[in-house]
């Protein structure tokens, strides 16, 4: 005999489902509003994003100059100038060989089209020259009918190029300021935030910075390995434009999965047009082999302590980003997913009751509550045990040696306070 359902439990389950649905709907509305505001501010946000990516890539050089005793402004200027020279060199490596071999490419494309026509004229398609000519004439008529839209498209393209130049210049200046004043950001942010936020926000910001830097540097190294091995294979086969294709492979590595497919398609197409079908198949085999080595050997070794995202998550993120924002979405999909994972892991730690780890200060403290130098954020909770300097920890609200009342912010020089319910560790 079947048991009857409990009306009280069913009602409670429905009320819980309604409450959770309302909360999720509110979160979705807030997320949509935030994305709308972000879209309206995109002309400012996009240069900041590019500057952050460039800063994470060039920060090791700036940090090395800082350790040598260089002033921050001088170190940032040198790193920015070197970055400009490297970018100009990359453009030259792509543009000069392409311009010098443009005649060969045009001849190869013409020959490829002729081969395609001969193949289409034979079985099983049996497409005659009259049909091909008719299709060509129809395409030309449509092109002539759309001259007005073509002119507007060219004007839009010119505007896009100008906007890209402005964005690049702005991102370059922002990168200089990030390299120069970046180490001052977390201490400044800690002083501006009250109570618990003075620990939580700097910790999340520090972890996000480490994750972003790990992504950019690991992608750069993997892209360099791909460019070297694929370029070497193209050189052995005898494919033209080896250097531009290697540079394109390196640049495309910053767009996971999609970038590798694009660079490989271009390399196979040029091999097909220039060298024929056999060499194109050899190039395809080389690219597949290198990509398999990258996915199964290089990336697990290089990113073992990096992003911590599953390959399926990366693929879905790139697909979603590309469908929402095109190439820009594909480029930003993986770092955004990694930053969301950092935020979620921190929230999960707080929900589980684990103490947050404070940002590292000049004394090398990591916020774990163990002794060290001054300048770190203390962990929440505690019972006022002695801090790293031998000074007794004081709960929030006490008065430090300088006579300042502590309500969670700093209570003494070199002492970063924890949240309102925890001690201030010296």
mmCIF file of C-alpha atoms in Angstrom:
data_model
loop_
_atom_site.group_PDB
_atom_site.id
_atom_site.type_symbol
_atom_site.label_atom_id
_atom_site.label_comp_id
_atom_site.label_asym_id
_atom_site.label_seq_id
_atom_site.Cartn_x
_atom_site.Cartn_y
_atom_site.Cartn_z
ATOM 1 C CA UNK A 1 0.000 0.000 0.000
ATOM 2 C CA UNK A 2 1.531 3.325 -1.057
ATOM 3 C CA UNK A 3 2.162 5.951 1.565
ATOM 4 C CA UNK A 4 0.321 9.270 1.299
ATOM 5 C CA UNK A 5 2.280 12.477 0.741
ATOM 6 C CA UNK A 6 2.701 14.899 3.613
ATOM 7 C CA UNK A 7 0.910 18.168 2.897
ATOM 8 C CA UNK A 8 3.153 20.040 5.323
ATOM 9 C CA UNK A 9 6.371 18.776 3.705
ATOM 10 C CA UNK A 10 5.042 19.449 0.218
ATOM 11 C CA UNK A 11 4.066 22.989 1.177
ATOM 12 C CA UNK A 12 7.452 23.585 2.789
ATOM 13 C CA UNK A 13 9.216 22.274 -0.334
ATOM 14 C CA UNK A 14 7.140 24.541 -2.570
ATOM 15 C CA UNK A 15 7.809 27.572 -0.375
ATOM 16 C CA UNK A 16 11.532 26.806 -0.351
ATOM 17 C CA UNK A 17 11.527 26.389 -4.161
ATOM 18 C CA UNK A 18 9.663 29.694 -4.573
ATOM 19 C CA UNK A 19 12.075 31.515 -2.275
ATOM 20 C CA UNK A 20 15.139 30.083 -4.027
ATOM 21 C CA UNK A 21 13.639 30.903 -7.447
ATOM 22 C CA UNK A 22 12.951 34.488 -6.356
ATOM 23 C CA UNK A 23 16.502 34.851 -5.066
ATOM 24 C CA UNK A 24 17.973 33.408 -8.262
ATOM 25 C CA UNK A 25 15.777 35.717 -10.330
ATOM 26 C CA UNK A 26 16.985 38.714 -8.320
ATOM 27 C CA UNK A 27 20.617 37.666 -8.764
ATOM 28 C CA UNK A 28 20.030 37.225 -12.508
ATOM 29 C CA UNK A 29 18.471 40.679 -12.776
ATOM 30 C CA UNK A 30 21.393 42.225 -10.912
ATOM 31 C CA UNK A 31 23.882 40.348 -13.124
ATOM 32 C CA UNK A 32 22.058 41.524 -16.270
ATOM 33 C CA UNK A 33 22.099 45.103 -14.971
ATOM 34 C CA UNK A 34 25.823 44.850 -14.233
ATOM 35 C CA UNK A 35 26.512 43.499 -17.735
ATOM 36 C CA UNK A 36 24.427 46.307 -19.245
ATOM 37 C CA UNK A 37 26.413 48.927 -17.328
ATOM 38 C CA UNK A 38 29.624 47.170 -18.373
ATOM 39 C CA UNK A 39 28.544 47.325 -22.005
ATOM 40 C CA UNK A 40 27.802 51.039 -21.752
ATOM 41 C CA UNK A 41 31.263 51.601 -20.247
ATOM 42 C CA UNK A 42 33.047 49.237 -22.630
ATOM 43 C CA UNK A 43 35.073 51.997 -24.295
ATOM 44 C CA UNK A 44 36.757 52.527 -20.916
ATOM 45 C CA UNK A 45 36.695 48.937 -19.647
ATOM 46 C CA UNK A 46 38.313 47.392 -22.741
ATOM 47 C CA UNK A 47 41.560 49.431 -22.505
ATOM 48 C CA UNK A 48 41.763 48.566 -18.789
ATOM 49 C CA UNK A 49 41.383 44.852 -19.590
ATOM 50 C CA UNK A 50 44.094 44.990 -22.267
ATOM 51 C CA UNK A 51 46.377 46.938 -19.921
ATOM 52 C CA UNK A 52 45.895 44.349 -17.169
ATOM 53 C CA UNK A 53 46.724 41.486 -19.542
ATOM 54 C CA UNK A 54 49.833 43.291 -20.768
ATOM 55 C CA UNK A 55 50.839 44.157 -17.204
ATOM 56 C CA UNK A 56 50.629 40.541 -16.059
ATOM 57 C CA UNK A 57 52.809 39.558 -19.022
ATOM 58 C CA UNK A 58 55.456 42.233 -18.413
ATOM 59 C CA UNK A 59 55.356 42.379 -14.611
ATOM 60 C CA UNK A 60 58.203 39.832 -14.064
ATOM 61 C CA UNK A 61 60.582 42.156 -15.936
ATOM 62 C CA UNK A 62 59.449 45.173 -13.910
ATOM 63 C CA UNK A 63 59.770 43.221 -10.654
ATOM 64 C CA UNK A 64 63.301 42.194 -11.628
ATOM 65 C CA UNK A 65 64.256 45.837 -12.210
ATOM 66 C CA UNK A 66 62.691 46.762 -8.855
ATOM 67 C CA UNK A 67 64.863 44.173 -7.128
ATOM 68 C CA UNK A 68 67.912 45.735 -8.777
ATOM 69 C CA UNK A 69 67.026 49.026 -7.075
ATOM 70 C CA UNK A 70 65.523 50.884 -10.037
ATOM 71 C CA UNK A 71 62.937 53.538 -9.279
ATOM 72 C CA UNK A 72 59.352 52.470 -10.177
ATOM 73 C CA UNK A 73 58.904 55.197 -12.814
ATOM 74 C CA UNK A 74 62.190 54.335 -14.554
ATOM 75 C CA UNK A 75 61.498 50.588 -14.464
ATOM 76 C CA UNK A 76 57.983 51.075 -15.826
ATOM 77 C CA UNK A 77 59.289 53.329 -18.615
ATOM 78 C CA UNK A 78 61.947 50.807 -19.682
ATOM 79 C CA UNK A 79 59.477 47.893 -19.659
ATOM 80 C CA UNK A 80 56.918 49.909 -21.651
ATOM 81 C CA UNK A 81 59.533 50.905 -24.234
ATOM 82 C CA UNK A 82 60.750 47.312 -24.590
ATOM 83 C CA UNK A 83 57.139 46.156 -25.032
ATOM 84 C CA UNK A 84 56.638 48.700 -27.809
ATOM 85 C CA UNK A 85 59.782 47.502 -29.585
ATOM 86 C CA UNK A 86 58.664 43.869 -29.290
ATOM 87 C CA UNK A 87 55.202 44.716 -30.689
ATOM 88 C CA UNK A 88 56.782 46.598 -33.608
ATOM 89 C CA UNK A 89 59.054 43.624 -34.258
ATOM 90 C CA UNK A 90 56.093 41.239 -34.320
ATOM 91 C CA UNK A 91 54.280 43.429 -36.855
ATOM 92 C CA UNK A 92 57.423 43.590 -38.989
ATOM 93 C CA UNK A 93 57.876 39.816 -38.820
ATOM 94 C CA UNK A 94 54.371 39.346 -40.197
ATOM 95 C CA UNK A 95 54.087 42.236 -42.661
ATOM 96 C CA UNK A 96 57.501 42.175 -44.389
ATOM 97 C CA UNK A 97 57.532 38.482 -45.420
ATOM 98 C CA UNK A 98 53.888 38.621 -46.515
ATOM 99 C CA UNK A 99 54.591 41.678 -48.670
ATOM 100 C CA UNK A 100 57.709 40.122 -50.182
ATOM 101 C CA UNK A 101 55.933 36.858 -51.047
ATOM 102 C CA UNK A 102 52.577 38.344 -52.006
ATOM 103 C CA UNK A 103 53.200 37.567 -55.702
ATOM 104 C CA UNK A 104 53.797 33.900 -54.949
ATOM 105 C CA UNK A 105 50.631 33.776 -52.859
ATOM 106 C CA UNK A 106 48.549 35.348 -55.633
ATOM 107 C CA UNK A 107 49.896 32.855 -58.168
ATOM 108 C CA UNK A 108 49.267 30.006 -55.742
ATOM 109 C CA UNK A 109 45.707 31.115 -55.127
ATOM 110 C CA UNK A 110 45.050 31.384 -58.879
ATOM 111 C CA UNK A 111 46.493 27.922 -59.424
ATOM 112 C CA UNK A 112 44.406 26.575 -56.565
ATOM 113 C CA UNK A 113 41.247 28.044 -58.051
ATOM 114 C CA UNK A 114 42.077 26.484 -61.422
ATOM 115 C CA UNK A 115 42.589 23.080 -59.782
ATOM 116 C CA UNK A 116 39.285 23.489 -57.984
ATOM 117 C CA UNK A 117 37.495 24.241 -61.270
ATOM 118 C CA UNK A 118 39.057 21.170 -62.906
ATOM 119 C CA UNK A 119 38.023 19.001 -59.969
ATOM 120 C CA UNK A 120 34.475 20.388 -60.024
ATOM 121 C CA UNK A 121 34.190 19.735 -63.785
ATOM 122 C CA UNK A 122 34.925 16.034 -63.291
ATOM 123 C CA UNK A 123 32.838 13.330 -61.621
ATOM 124 C CA UNK A 124 30.890 13.199 -59.454
ATOM 125 C CA UNK A 125 29.974 16.915 -59.609
ATOM 126 C CA UNK A 126 30.303 17.407 -63.413
ATOM 127 C CA UNK A 127 29.908 21.190 -63.124
ATOM 128 C CA UNK A 128 30.564 22.805 -66.488
ATOM 129 C CA UNK A 129 32.380 26.064 -67.185
ATOM 130 C CA UNK A 130 29.091 27.690 -68.202
ATOM 131 C CA UNK A 131 27.609 27.053 -64.779
ATOM 132 C CA UNK A 132 30.739 28.370 -63.055
ATOM 133 C CA UNK A 133 30.751 31.497 -65.243
ATOM 134 C CA UNK A 134 27.063 32.081 -64.560
ATOM 135 C CA UNK A 135 27.643 31.789 -60.819
ATOM 136 C CA UNK A 136 30.572 34.222 -61.120
ATOM 137 C CA UNK A 137 28.478 36.723 -63.077
ATOM 138 C CA UNK A 138 25.694 36.496 -60.495
ATOM 139 C CA UNK A 139 28.184 37.167 -57.714
ATOM 140 C CA UNK A 140 29.549 40.198 -59.572
ATOM 141 C CA UNK A 141 26.047 41.600 -60.061
ATOM 142 C CA UNK A 142 25.285 41.250 -56.370
ATOM 143 C CA UNK A 143 28.591 42.924 -55.566
ATOM 144 C CA UNK A 144 27.785 45.867 -57.860
ATOM 145 C CA UNK A 145 24.317 46.177 -56.330
ATOM 146 C CA UNK A 146 25.831 46.405 -52.873
ATOM 147 C CA UNK A 147 28.370 49.158 -53.625
ATOM 148 C CA UNK A 148 26.640 51.526 -51.216
ATOM 149 C CA UNK A 149 26.763 49.058 -48.367
ATOM 150 C CA UNK A 150 30.388 48.285 -49.239
ATOM 151 C CA UNK A 151 31.283 51.966 -48.907
ATOM 152 C CA UNK A 152 29.573 52.140 -45.518
ATOM 153 C CA UNK A 153 31.384 48.952 -44.500
ATOM 154 C CA UNK A 154 34.728 50.515 -45.457
ATOM 155 C CA UNK A 155 33.872 53.625 -43.458
ATOM 156 C CA UNK A 156 32.943 51.477 -40.487
ATOM 157 C CA UNK A 157 36.207 49.594 -40.861
ATOM 158 C CA UNK A 158 38.203 52.832 -40.861
ATOM 159 C CA UNK A 159 36.365 53.926 -37.721
ATOM 160 C CA UNK A 160 37.108 50.572 -36.112
ATOM 161 C CA UNK A 161 40.813 50.873 -36.935
ATOM 162 C CA UNK A 162 40.936 54.387 -35.478
ATOM 163 C CA UNK A 163 39.111 53.200 -32.347
ATOM 164 C CA UNK A 164 41.567 50.323 -32.053
ATOM 165 C CA UNK A 165 44.518 52.710 -32.237
ATOM 166 C CA UNK A 166 43.014 54.906 -29.510
ATOM 167 C CA UNK A 167 42.389 51.825 -27.363
ATOM 168 C CA UNK A 168 45.956 50.613 -27.881
ATOM 169 C CA UNK A 169 47.462 53.983 -26.907
ATOM 170 C CA UNK A 170 45.234 54.253 -23.826
ATOM 171 C CA UNK A 171 46.057 50.681 -22.800
ATOM 172 C CA UNK A 172 49.758 51.438 -23.171
ATOM 173 C CA UNK A 173 49.548 54.428 -20.836
ATOM 174 C CA UNK A 174 47.486 52.428 -18.353
ATOM 175 C CA UNK A 175 50.049 49.619 -18.459
ATOM 176 C CA UNK A 176 52.765 52.134 -17.574
ATOM 177 C CA UNK A 177 50.814 53.358 -14.542
ATOM 178 C CA UNK A 178 49.969 49.803 -13.470
ATOM 179 C CA UNK A 179 53.648 48.846 -13.631
ATOM 180 C CA UNK A 180 54.644 51.995 -11.759
ATOM 181 C CA UNK A 181 52.008 52.111 -9.010
ATOM 182 C CA UNK A 182 50.699 48.542 -8.929
ATOM 183 C CA UNK A 183 52.359 47.485 -5.620
ATOM 184 C CA UNK A 184 50.643 50.373 -3.850
ATOM 185 C CA UNK A 185 47.153 49.253 -4.832
ATOM 186 C CA UNK A 186 46.414 46.580 -2.219
ATOM 187 C CA UNK A 187 47.631 48.664 0.765
ATOM 188 C CA UNK A 188 45.593 51.614 -0.521
ATOM 189 C CA UNK A 189 42.539 49.398 -1.013
ATOM 190 C CA UNK A 190 42.895 48.001 2.511
ATOM 191 C CA UNK A 191 42.879 51.505 3.978
ATOM 192 C CA UNK A 192 39.754 52.489 2.049
ATOM 193 C CA UNK A 193 37.527 49.571 3.036
ATOM 194 C CA UNK A 194 35.825 49.134 6.409
ATOM 195 C CA UNK A 195 35.628 46.093 8.661
ATOM 196 C CA UNK A 196 35.533 42.656 7.041
ATOM 197 C CA UNK A 197 35.899 44.090 3.532
ATOM 198 C CA UNK A 198 39.397 45.311 4.440
ATOM 199 C CA UNK A 199 40.473 41.651 4.446
ATOM 200 C CA UNK A 200 38.125 39.967 1.974
ATOM 201 C CA UNK A 201 38.471 42.315 -1.006
ATOM 202 C CA UNK A 202 42.309 42.527 -0.960
ATOM 203 C CA UNK A 203 42.559 38.740 -0.605
ATOM 204 C CA UNK A 204 40.283 38.141 -3.611
ATOM 205 C CA UNK A 205 42.136 40.837 -5.582
ATOM 206 C CA UNK A 206 45.522 39.261 -4.803
ATOM 207 C CA UNK A 207 44.322 35.786 -5.786
ATOM 208 C CA UNK A 208 42.732 37.127 -8.974
ATOM 209 C CA UNK A 209 45.982 38.851 -9.914
ATOM 210 C CA UNK A 210 47.960 35.650 -9.381
ATOM 211 C CA UNK A 211 45.464 33.649 -11.447
ATOM 212 C CA UNK A 212 45.445 36.189 -14.279
ATOM 213 C CA UNK A 213 49.239 36.311 -14.333
ATOM 214 C CA UNK A 214 49.441 32.520 -14.362
ATOM 215 C CA UNK A 215 47.035 32.367 -17.313
ATOM 216 C CA UNK A 216 48.837 34.962 -19.422
ATOM 217 C CA UNK A 217 52.351 33.682 -18.780
ATOM 218 C CA UNK A 218 51.450 30.014 -19.234
ATOM 219 C CA UNK A 219 49.586 30.766 -22.474
ATOM 220 C CA UNK A 220 52.568 32.771 -23.719
ATOM 221 C CA UNK A 221 54.971 29.905 -22.996
ATOM 222 C CA UNK A 222 52.687 27.282 -24.545
ATOM 223 C CA UNK A 223 52.202 29.532 -27.585
ATOM 224 C CA UNK A 224 55.974 29.882 -27.902
ATOM 225 C CA UNK A 225 56.398 26.103 -27.865
ATOM 226 C CA UNK A 226 53.657 25.698 -30.493
ATOM 227 C CA UNK A 227 55.209 28.388 -32.686
ATOM 228 C CA UNK A 228 58.672 26.816 -32.505
ATOM 229 C CA UNK A 229 57.592 23.234 -33.249
ATOM 230 C CA UNK A 230 55.007 24.096 -35.922
ATOM 231 C CA UNK A 231 57.358 26.620 -37.534
ATOM 232 C CA UNK A 232 60.109 24.006 -37.618
ATOM 233 C CA UNK A 233 57.750 21.506 -39.262
ATOM 234 C CA UNK A 234 56.631 24.059 -41.872
ATOM 235 C CA UNK A 235 60.271 24.886 -42.635
ATOM 236 C CA UNK A 236 61.138 21.200 -43.125
ATOM 237 C CA UNK A 237 58.164 20.665 -45.457
ATOM 238 C CA UNK A 238 59.065 23.816 -47.425
ATOM 239 C CA UNK A 239 55.919 25.858 -46.870
ATOM 240 C CA UNK A 240 56.346 29.590 -47.599
ATOM 241 C CA UNK A 241 55.770 32.303 -44.990
ATOM 242 C CA UNK A 242 57.136 30.157 -42.162
ATOM 243 C CA UNK A 243 57.965 33.095 -39.888
ATOM 244 C CA UNK A 244 54.577 34.866 -40.210
ATOM 245 C CA UNK A 245 52.772 31.568 -39.636
ATOM 246 C CA UNK A 246 54.863 30.885 -36.527
ATOM 247 C CA UNK A 247 54.107 34.369 -35.174
ATOM 248 C CA UNK A 248 50.399 33.869 -35.947
ATOM 249 C CA UNK A 249 50.501 30.564 -34.046
ATOM 250 C CA UNK A 250 52.052 32.305 -31.028
ATOM 251 C CA UNK A 251 49.499 35.123 -31.014
ATOM 252 C CA UNK A 252 46.572 32.743 -31.548
ATOM 253 C CA UNK A 253 47.604 30.709 -28.502
ATOM 254 C CA UNK A 254 46.085 33.405 -26.261
ATOM 255 C CA UNK A 255 42.627 32.321 -27.513
ATOM 256 C CA UNK A 256 42.389 28.730 -26.230
ATOM 257 C CA UNK A 257 41.166 26.012 -28.615
ATOM 258 C CA UNK A 258 39.679 28.455 -31.158
ATOM 259 C CA UNK A 259 43.020 30.187 -31.758
ATOM 260 C CA UNK A 260 44.826 26.911 -32.410
ATOM 261 C CA UNK A 261 42.161 25.845 -34.923
ATOM 262 C CA UNK A 262 42.378 29.178 -36.752
ATOM 263 C CA UNK A 263 46.186 29.207 -36.954
ATOM 264 C CA UNK A 264 46.240 25.573 -38.095
ATOM 265 C CA UNK A 265 43.619 26.240 -40.775
ATOM 266 C CA UNK A 266 45.647 29.137 -42.189
ATOM 267 C CA UNK A 267 48.847 27.070 -42.244
ATOM 268 C CA UNK A 268 47.154 24.120 -44.004
ATOM 269 C CA UNK A 269 45.478 26.452 -46.517
ATOM 270 C CA UNK A 270 48.769 28.119 -47.468
ATOM 271 C CA UNK A 271 50.443 24.699 -47.763
ATOM 272 C CA UNK A 272 47.604 23.496 -50.000
ATOM 273 C CA UNK A 273 47.761 26.544 -52.238
ATOM 274 C CA UNK A 274 51.562 26.670 -52.461
ATOM 275 C CA UNK A 275 52.772 23.058 -52.240
ATOM 276 C CA UNK A 276 49.815 20.866 -53.079
ATOM 277 C CA UNK A 277 47.624 18.332 -51.339
ATOM 278 C CA UNK A 278 50.397 16.016 -50.093
ATOM 279 C CA UNK A 279 52.311 18.728 -48.262
ATOM 280 C CA UNK A 280 49.039 20.116 -46.898
ATOM 281 C CA UNK A 281 48.248 16.721 -45.351
ATOM 282 C CA UNK A 282 51.761 16.551 -43.887
ATOM 283 C CA UNK A 283 51.321 20.022 -42.375
ATOM 284 C CA UNK A 284 47.950 18.975 -40.964
ATOM 285 C CA UNK A 285 49.559 15.927 -39.341
ATOM 286 C CA UNK A 286 52.328 18.088 -37.842
ATOM 287 C CA UNK A 287 49.796 20.554 -36.401
ATOM 288 C CA UNK A 288 47.631 17.777 -34.937
ATOM 289 C CA UNK A 289 50.707 16.128 -33.369
ATOM 290 C CA UNK A 290 51.918 19.399 -31.807
ATOM 291 C CA UNK A 291 48.437 20.233 -30.521
ATOM 292 C CA UNK A 292 48.158 16.798 -28.934
ATOM 293 C CA UNK A 293 51.543 17.269 -27.250
ATOM 294 C CA UNK A 294 50.415 20.678 -26.056
ATOM 295 C CA UNK A 295 47.120 19.455 -24.647
ATOM 296 C CA UNK A 296 48.464 16.275 -23.021
ATOM 297 C CA UNK A 297 52.038 17.201 -22.048
ATOM 298 C CA UNK A 298 52.843 20.909 -22.178
ATOM 299 C CA UNK A 299 49.752 22.475 -20.630
ATOM 300 C CA UNK A 300 49.349 19.971 -17.758
ATOM 301 C CA UNK A 301 52.996 20.551 -16.818
ATOM 302 C CA UNK A 302 52.911 24.328 -17.168
ATOM 303 C CA UNK A 303 49.424 24.982 -15.798
ATOM 304 C CA UNK A 304 49.411 22.306 -13.073
ATOM 305 C CA UNK A 305 49.166 25.001 -10.413
ATOM 306 C CA UNK A 306 47.543 27.631 -12.596
ATOM 307 C CA UNK A 307 43.897 27.976 -13.434
ATOM 308 C CA UNK A 308 42.561 24.649 -12.207
ATOM 309 C CA UNK A 309 39.778 24.579 -14.819
ATOM 310 C CA UNK A 310 38.701 21.404 -16.583
ATOM 311 C CA UNK A 311 39.146 21.277 -20.361
ATOM 312 C CA UNK A 312 35.373 20.947 -20.821
ATOM 313 C CA UNK A 313 34.834 24.123 -18.802
ATOM 314 C CA UNK A 314 37.383 25.942 -20.961
ATOM 315 C CA UNK A 315 35.717 24.734 -24.173
ATOM 316 C CA UNK A 316 32.255 25.778 -22.983
ATOM 317 C CA UNK A 317 33.571 29.145 -21.785
ATOM 318 C CA UNK A 318 35.252 29.863 -25.131
ATOM 319 C CA UNK A 319 32.111 28.837 -27.028
ATOM 320 C CA UNK A 320 29.863 30.995 -24.857
ATOM 321 C CA UNK A 321 32.231 33.959 -25.003
ATOM 322 C CA UNK A 322 32.497 33.725 -28.783
ATOM 323 C CA UNK A 323 28.719 33.562 -29.217
ATOM 324 C CA UNK A 324 28.195 36.563 -26.925
ATOM 325 C CA UNK A 325 31.055 38.855 -27.954
ATOM 326 C CA UNK A 326 32.871 37.348 -30.939
ATOM 327 C CA UNK A 327 36.678 37.319 -30.904
ATOM 328 C CA UNK A 328 36.823 39.531 -27.809
ATOM 329 C CA UNK A 329 34.559 37.120 -25.959
ATOM 330 C CA UNK A 330 36.721 34.145 -26.962
ATOM 331 C CA UNK A 331 39.828 35.975 -25.759
ATOM 332 C CA UNK A 332 38.361 36.921 -22.379
ATOM 333 C CA UNK A 333 36.283 33.788 -21.734
ATOM 334 C CA UNK A 334 38.955 31.696 -20.000
ATOM 335 C CA UNK A 335 40.400 34.424 -17.710
ATOM 336 C CA UNK A 336 36.872 35.503 -16.746
ATOM 337 C CA UNK A 337 35.951 31.895 -15.932
ATOM 338 C CA UNK A 338 39.150 31.541 -13.892
ATOM 339 C CA UNK A 339 38.414 34.733 -11.944
ATOM 340 C CA UNK A 340 34.860 33.548 -11.258
ATOM 341 C CA UNK A 341 36.344 30.285 -9.958
ATOM 342 C CA UNK A 342 38.647 32.273 -7.649
ATOM 343 C CA UNK A 343 35.697 34.241 -6.285
ATOM 344 C CA UNK A 344 33.576 31.134 -5.823
ATOM 345 C CA UNK A 345 36.397 29.242 -4.060
ATOM 346 C CA UNK A 346 36.836 32.125 -1.627
ATOM 347 C CA UNK A 347 33.088 32.310 -0.939
ATOM 348 C CA UNK A 348 33.051 28.544 -0.390
ATOM 349 C CA UNK A 349 35.912 28.881 2.101
ATOM 350 C CA UNK A 350 33.949 31.473 4.048
ATOM 351 C CA UNK A 351 30.784 29.394 4.000
ATOM 352 C CA UNK A 352 32.794 26.412 5.249
ATOM 353 C CA UNK A 353 34.231 28.485 8.078
ATOM 354 C CA UNK A 354 37.860 28.456 6.898
ATOM 355 C CA UNK A 355 39.780 31.622 7.822
ATOM 356 C CA UNK A 356 40.722 33.812 4.869
ATOM 357 C CA UNK A 357 44.343 34.210 3.918
ATOM 358 C CA UNK A 358 45.412 37.837 3.995
ATOM 359 C CA UNK A 359 47.463 39.478 1.268
ATOM 360 C CA UNK A 360 51.201 39.124 1.549
ATOM 361 C CA UNK A 361 52.888 42.140 3.108
ATOM 362 C CA UNK A 362 56.468 43.352 3.014
ATOM 363 C CA UNK A 363 57.364 41.051 5.910
ATOM 364 C CA UNK A 364 56.384 37.955 3.939
ATOM 365 C CA UNK A 365 53.268 37.247 6.021
ATOM 366 C CA UNK A 366 50.472 35.407 4.309
ATOM 367 C CA UNK A 367 47.622 36.110 6.709
ATOM 368 C CA UNK A 368 47.684 32.657 8.240
ATOM 369 C CA UNK A 369 48.234 33.999 11.749
ATOM 370 C CA UNK A 370 51.853 32.847 12.038
ATOM 371 C CA UNK A 371 54.652 35.182 13.095
ATOM 372 C CA UNK A 372 56.340 37.351 10.550
ATOM 373 C CA UNK A 373 57.033 40.952 9.642
ATOM 374 C CA UNK A 374 54.532 43.781 9.843
ATOM 375 C CA UNK A 375 52.187 44.800 7.101
ATOM 376 C CA UNK A 376 49.861 41.828 6.672
ATOM 377 C CA UNK A 377 46.168 41.338 7.178
ATOM 378 C CA UNK A 378 45.324 39.161 10.177
ATOM 379 C CA UNK A 379 42.998 36.207 10.033
ATOM 380 C CA UNK A 380 39.553 36.593 11.529
ATOM 381 C CA UNK A 381 38.680 35.142 14.884
ATOM 382 C CA UNK A 382 41.258 34.435 17.587
ATOM 383 C CA UNK A 383 41.728 35.141 21.225
ATOM 384 C CA UNK A 384 44.211 37.981 21.339
ATOM 385 C CA UNK A 385 47.361 35.852 21.318
ATOM 386 C CA UNK A 386 50.646 37.613 20.704
ATOM 387 C CA UNK A 387 51.316 38.732 17.177
ATOM 388 C CA UNK A 388 54.445 38.487 15.085
ATOM 389 C CA UNK A 389 56.162 41.478 16.698
ATOM 390 C CA UNK A 390 55.623 40.225 20.246
ATOM 391 C CA UNK A 391 52.761 42.687 20.696
ATOM 392 C CA UNK A 392 49.536 41.354 22.112
ATOM 393 C CA UNK A 393 46.704 41.219 19.638
ATOM 394 C CA UNK A 394 43.816 43.548 20.397
ATOM 395 C CA UNK A 395 40.220 42.987 19.386
ATOM 396 C CA UNK A 396 38.519 45.426 17.067
ATOM 397 C CA UNK A 397 37.515 48.592 18.861
ATOM 398 C CA UNK A 398 40.589 48.786 21.104
ATOM 399 C CA UNK A 399 43.004 51.680 21.153
ATOM 400 C CA UNK A 400 46.467 51.167 19.665
ATOM 401 C CA UNK A 401 49.732 52.721 20.784
ATOM 402 C CA UNK A 402 49.145 55.724 18.593
ATOM 403 C CA UNK A 403 45.881 56.532 20.335
ATOM 404 C CA UNK A 404 43.632 55.565 17.438
ATOM 405 C CA UNK A 405 40.514 53.598 18.134
ATOM 406 C CA UNK A 406 40.290 50.436 16.060
ATOM 407 C CA UNK A 407 36.981 49.486 14.483
ATOM 408 C CA UNK A 408 38.400 46.933 12.106
ATOM 409 C CA UNK A 409 40.804 49.168 10.115
ATOM 410 C CA UNK A 410 44.434 49.733 11.031
ATOM 411 C CA UNK A 411 44.981 50.397 14.749
ATOM 412 C CA UNK A 412 48.728 50.956 14.719
ATOM 413 C CA UNK A 413 51.439 51.648 12.160
ATOM 414 C CA UNK A 414 52.252 48.563 10.113
ATOM 415 C CA UNK A 415 49.287 46.649 11.558
ATOM 416 C CA UNK A 416 46.469 45.638 9.230
ATOM 417 C CA UNK A 417 43.241 44.863 11.033
ATOM 418 C CA UNK A 418 41.085 41.857 10.483
ATOM 419 C CA UNK A 419 37.290 41.995 10.421
ATOM 420 C CA UNK A 420 35.309 43.460 13.255
ATOM 421 C CA UNK A 421 34.897 40.161 15.028
ATOM 422 C CA UNK A 422 38.581 39.183 14.965
ATOM 423 C CA UNK A 423 41.816 40.418 16.506
ATOM 424 C CA UNK A 424 44.253 42.853 15.069
ATOM 425 C CA UNK A 425 47.503 40.979 14.616
ATOM 426 C CA UNK A 426 50.678 42.978 15.131
#
